Amino acid sequence: MPTSLDKKFWSRLFLAAALFNYVIGFPILLASRWSYDLTYLSDVTRDAMAVRLWADFGFAVLLIGFGYQIIAHDVTRNRGIVLLGIAAKLFDVVNLSTLYAWGIARPLVLVPAAIDGAFAIAFVWFWLVSGPPTALRGHDMSRPPEPTGSPRG
């Protein structure tokens, strides 16, 4: 991974994260029952509310993917979404791994958990190498602000 803000690299990485979220989120949202049955073991409840909440989760995955796409468009802006992305990816890693460990979810969930873990590491790396949010917008916090307008007396 680059040790500086290589805009092309990071843009591609966030676009890949967006595409990954779309690949995961659309089936969860649009084929809720099928993706639920694929993810969870047969002894897990299949009531309508559980499947509906699963579809809602798919919508959230799509929204976060859209956020990654916004970042991919211009990696020097919208850095707050990166923090949301780190939290979301770490949540998935912990949640999916725990569901598998408790015998609720199928081993298949470990694949997106591993991918989300890799993205979380990459997002933290981006956060560290991209500097403070104000520096990305052309503000240098180490210098005093330049005067604007005329002095008043």
Short mmCIF file of C-alpha atoms in Angstrom, two decimals:
data_model
loop_
_atom_site.label_atom_id
_atom_site.label_comp_id
_atom_site.label_asym_id
_atom_site.label_seq_id
_atom_site.Cartn_x
_atom_site.Cartn_y
_atom_site.Cartn_z
CA MET A 1 0.00 0.00 0.00
CA PRO A 2 1.22 3.49 -0.70
CA THR A 3 2.71 5.53 2.10
CA SER A 4 1.37 8.79 0.70
CA LEU A 5 -1.86 9.96 -0.83
CA ASP A 6 -1.74 8.24 -4.21
CA LYS A 7 -5.16 9.43 -5.34
CA LYS A 8 -5.49 6.90 -8.17
CA PHE A 9 -4.72 3.92 -5.91
CA TRP A 10 -7.08 5.04 -3.14
CA SER A 11 -9.82 5.91 -5.60
CA ARG A 12 -9.65 2.40 -7.03
CA LEU A 13 -9.64 0.87 -3.55
CA PHE A 14 -12.78 2.76 -2.51
CA LEU A 15 -14.44 1.89 -5.81
CA ALA A 16 -13.63 -1.79 -5.15
CA ALA A 17 -15.16 -1.43 -1.67
CA ALA A 18 -18.30 0.12 -3.19
CA LEU A 19 -18.60 -2.70 -5.75
CA PHE A 20 -18.10 -5.31 -3.01
CA ASN A 21 -20.89 -3.74 -0.96
CA TYR A 22 -23.17 -3.72 -4.02
CA VAL A 23 -22.44 -7.40 -4.72
CA ILE A 24 -23.33 -8.25 -1.12
CA GLY A 25 -26.14 -5.73 -0.54
CA PHE A 26 -28.30 -6.19 -3.64
CA PRO A 27 -28.91 -9.94 -3.13
CA ILE A 28 -29.68 -9.37 0.55
CA LEU A 29 -32.17 -6.63 -0.33
CA LEU A 30 -33.73 -8.08 -3.48
CA ALA A 31 -33.54 -11.82 -2.76
CA SER A 32 -33.93 -11.68 1.01
CA ARG A 33 -35.26 -15.19 1.61
CA TRP A 34 -32.69 -16.85 -0.67
CA SER A 35 -29.72 -14.95 0.79
CA TYR A 36 -31.01 -15.50 4.35
CA ASP A 37 -31.26 -19.25 3.76
CA LEU A 38 -27.78 -19.22 2.20
CA THR A 39 -26.31 -17.39 5.20
CA TYR A 40 -27.98 -18.91 8.25
CA LEU A 41 -28.29 -22.52 9.38
CA SER A 42 -31.66 -24.22 9.06
CA ASP A 43 -32.46 -24.11 12.79
CA VAL A 44 -32.36 -20.29 12.79
CA THR A 45 -35.82 -18.71 12.72
CA ARG A 46 -37.26 -17.91 9.30
CA ASP A 47 -40.08 -15.69 10.52
CA ALA A 48 -41.11 -12.74 8.39
CA MET A 49 -39.59 -10.14 10.73
CA ALA A 50 -36.14 -11.79 10.68
CA VAL A 51 -36.13 -11.86 6.88
CA ARG A 52 -37.40 -8.25 6.73
CA LEU A 53 -34.63 -7.09 9.06
CA TRP A 54 -32.16 -8.99 6.88
CA ALA A 55 -33.42 -7.02 3.86
CA ASP A 56 -33.02 -3.79 5.84
CA PHE A 57 -29.42 -4.80 6.54
CA GLY A 58 -28.91 -5.23 2.79
CA PHE A 59 -30.17 -1.70 2.23
CA ALA A 60 -27.68 -0.39 4.82
CA VAL A 61 -24.87 -2.26 3.06
CA LEU A 62 -25.88 -0.57 -0.21
CA LEU A 63 -25.95 2.87 1.42
CA ILE A 64 -22.47 2.42 2.83
CA GLY A 65 -21.31 1.22 -0.59
CA PHE A 66 -22.66 4.43 -2.07
CA GLY A 67 -20.57 6.30 0.50
CA TYR A 68 -17.46 4.47 -0.68
CA GLN A 69 -18.33 5.42 -4.24
CA ILE A 70 -18.56 9.08 -3.19
CA ILE A 71 -15.07 8.82 -1.68
CA ALA A 72 -13.76 7.08 -4.81
CA HIS A 73 -14.91 10.04 -6.88
CA ASP A 74 -12.64 12.39 -4.87
CA VAL A 75 -10.50 10.91 -2.10
CA THR A 76 -9.60 14.36 -0.82
CA ARG A 77 -13.18 15.00 0.35
CA ASN A 78 -15.80 13.35 2.50
CA ARG A 79 -13.31 11.74 4.86
CA GLY A 80 -15.96 11.36 7.55
CA ILE A 81 -17.45 8.57 5.48
CA VAL A 82 -14.15 6.72 5.90
CA LEU A 83 -14.65 6.62 9.67
CA LEU A 84 -18.15 5.25 9.11
CA GLY A 85 -16.67 2.68 6.73
CA ILE A 86 -14.05 1.57 9.27
CA ALA A 87 -16.75 1.10 11.92
CA ALA A 88 -19.05 -0.74 9.50
CA LYS A 89 -16.33 -3.08 8.26
CA LEU A 90 -15.13 -3.88 11.79
CA PHE A 91 -18.74 -4.51 12.86
CA ASP A 92 -19.14 -7.01 10.02
CA VAL A 93 -15.91 -8.79 10.90
CA VAL A 94 -16.90 -9.19 14.55
CA ASN A 95 -20.58 -9.90 13.90
CA LEU A 96 -20.15 -12.44 11.10
CA SER A 97 -17.31 -14.24 12.88
CA THR A 98 -19.35 -14.39 16.08
CA LEU A 99 -22.44 -15.71 14.29
CA TYR A 100 -20.31 -18.44 12.75
CA ALA A 101 -18.60 -19.25 16.07
CA TRP A 102 -21.98 -19.55 17.81
CA GLY A 103 -23.19 -21.99 15.16
CA ILE A 104 -25.83 -19.64 13.80
CA ALA A 105 -24.31 -18.82 10.40
CA ARG A 106 -22.71 -20.98 7.74
CA PRO A 107 -18.93 -20.92 7.09
CA LEU A 108 -19.68 -18.89 3.95
CA VAL A 109 -19.95 -15.75 6.14
CA LEU A 110 -16.23 -15.92 6.87
CA VAL A 111 -15.48 -14.91 3.26
CA PRO A 112 -17.09 -11.45 3.46
CA ALA A 113 -15.77 -11.13 7.02
CA ALA A 114 -12.21 -11.60 5.76
CA ILE A 115 -12.73 -9.20 2.86
CA ASP A 116 -14.26 -6.61 5.18
CA GLY A 117 -11.29 -7.05 7.53
CA ALA A 118 -8.90 -6.33 4.68
CA PHE A 119 -10.89 -3.24 3.69
CA ALA A 120 -10.94 -2.04 7.32
CA ILE A 121 -7.15 -2.26 7.47
CA ALA A 122 -6.88 -0.41 4.16
CA PHE A 123 -9.28 2.29 5.33
CA VAL A 124 -7.29 2.84 8.53
CA TRP A 125 -4.14 3.05 6.42
CA PHE A 126 -5.82 5.62 4.16
CA TRP A 127 -6.85 7.64 7.20
CA LEU A 128 -3.27 7.66 8.48
CA VAL A 129 -1.53 8.55 5.21
CA SER A 130 -4.05 11.10 4.01
CA GLY A 131 -3.37 13.52 6.84
CA PRO A 132 -5.75 15.77 8.71
CA PRO A 133 -9.01 16.54 6.89
CA THR A 134 -8.19 20.25 6.62
CA ALA A 135 -4.83 19.56 4.95
CA LEU A 136 -6.63 17.72 2.17
CA ARG A 137 -8.72 20.79 1.40
CA GLY A 138 -5.70 23.06 1.04
CA HIS A 139 -5.59 24.39 4.59
CA ASP A 140 -2.26 24.25 6.37
CA MET A 141 -2.90 24.24 10.11
CA SER A 142 0.80 24.82 10.87
CA ARG A 143 0.66 28.38 9.46
CA PRO A 144 -1.51 31.22 10.71
CA PRO A 145 -4.36 32.16 8.39
CA GLU A 146 -3.63 34.82 5.83
CA PRO A 147 -5.47 38.12 6.30
CA THR A 148 -8.54 38.60 4.16
CA GLY A 149 -9.92 41.98 3.25
CA SER A 150 -8.66 45.35 4.40
CA PRO A 151 -7.73 46.25 7.98
CA ARG A 152 -10.35 48.13 9.91
CA GLY A 153 -9.53 51.05 12.09
#
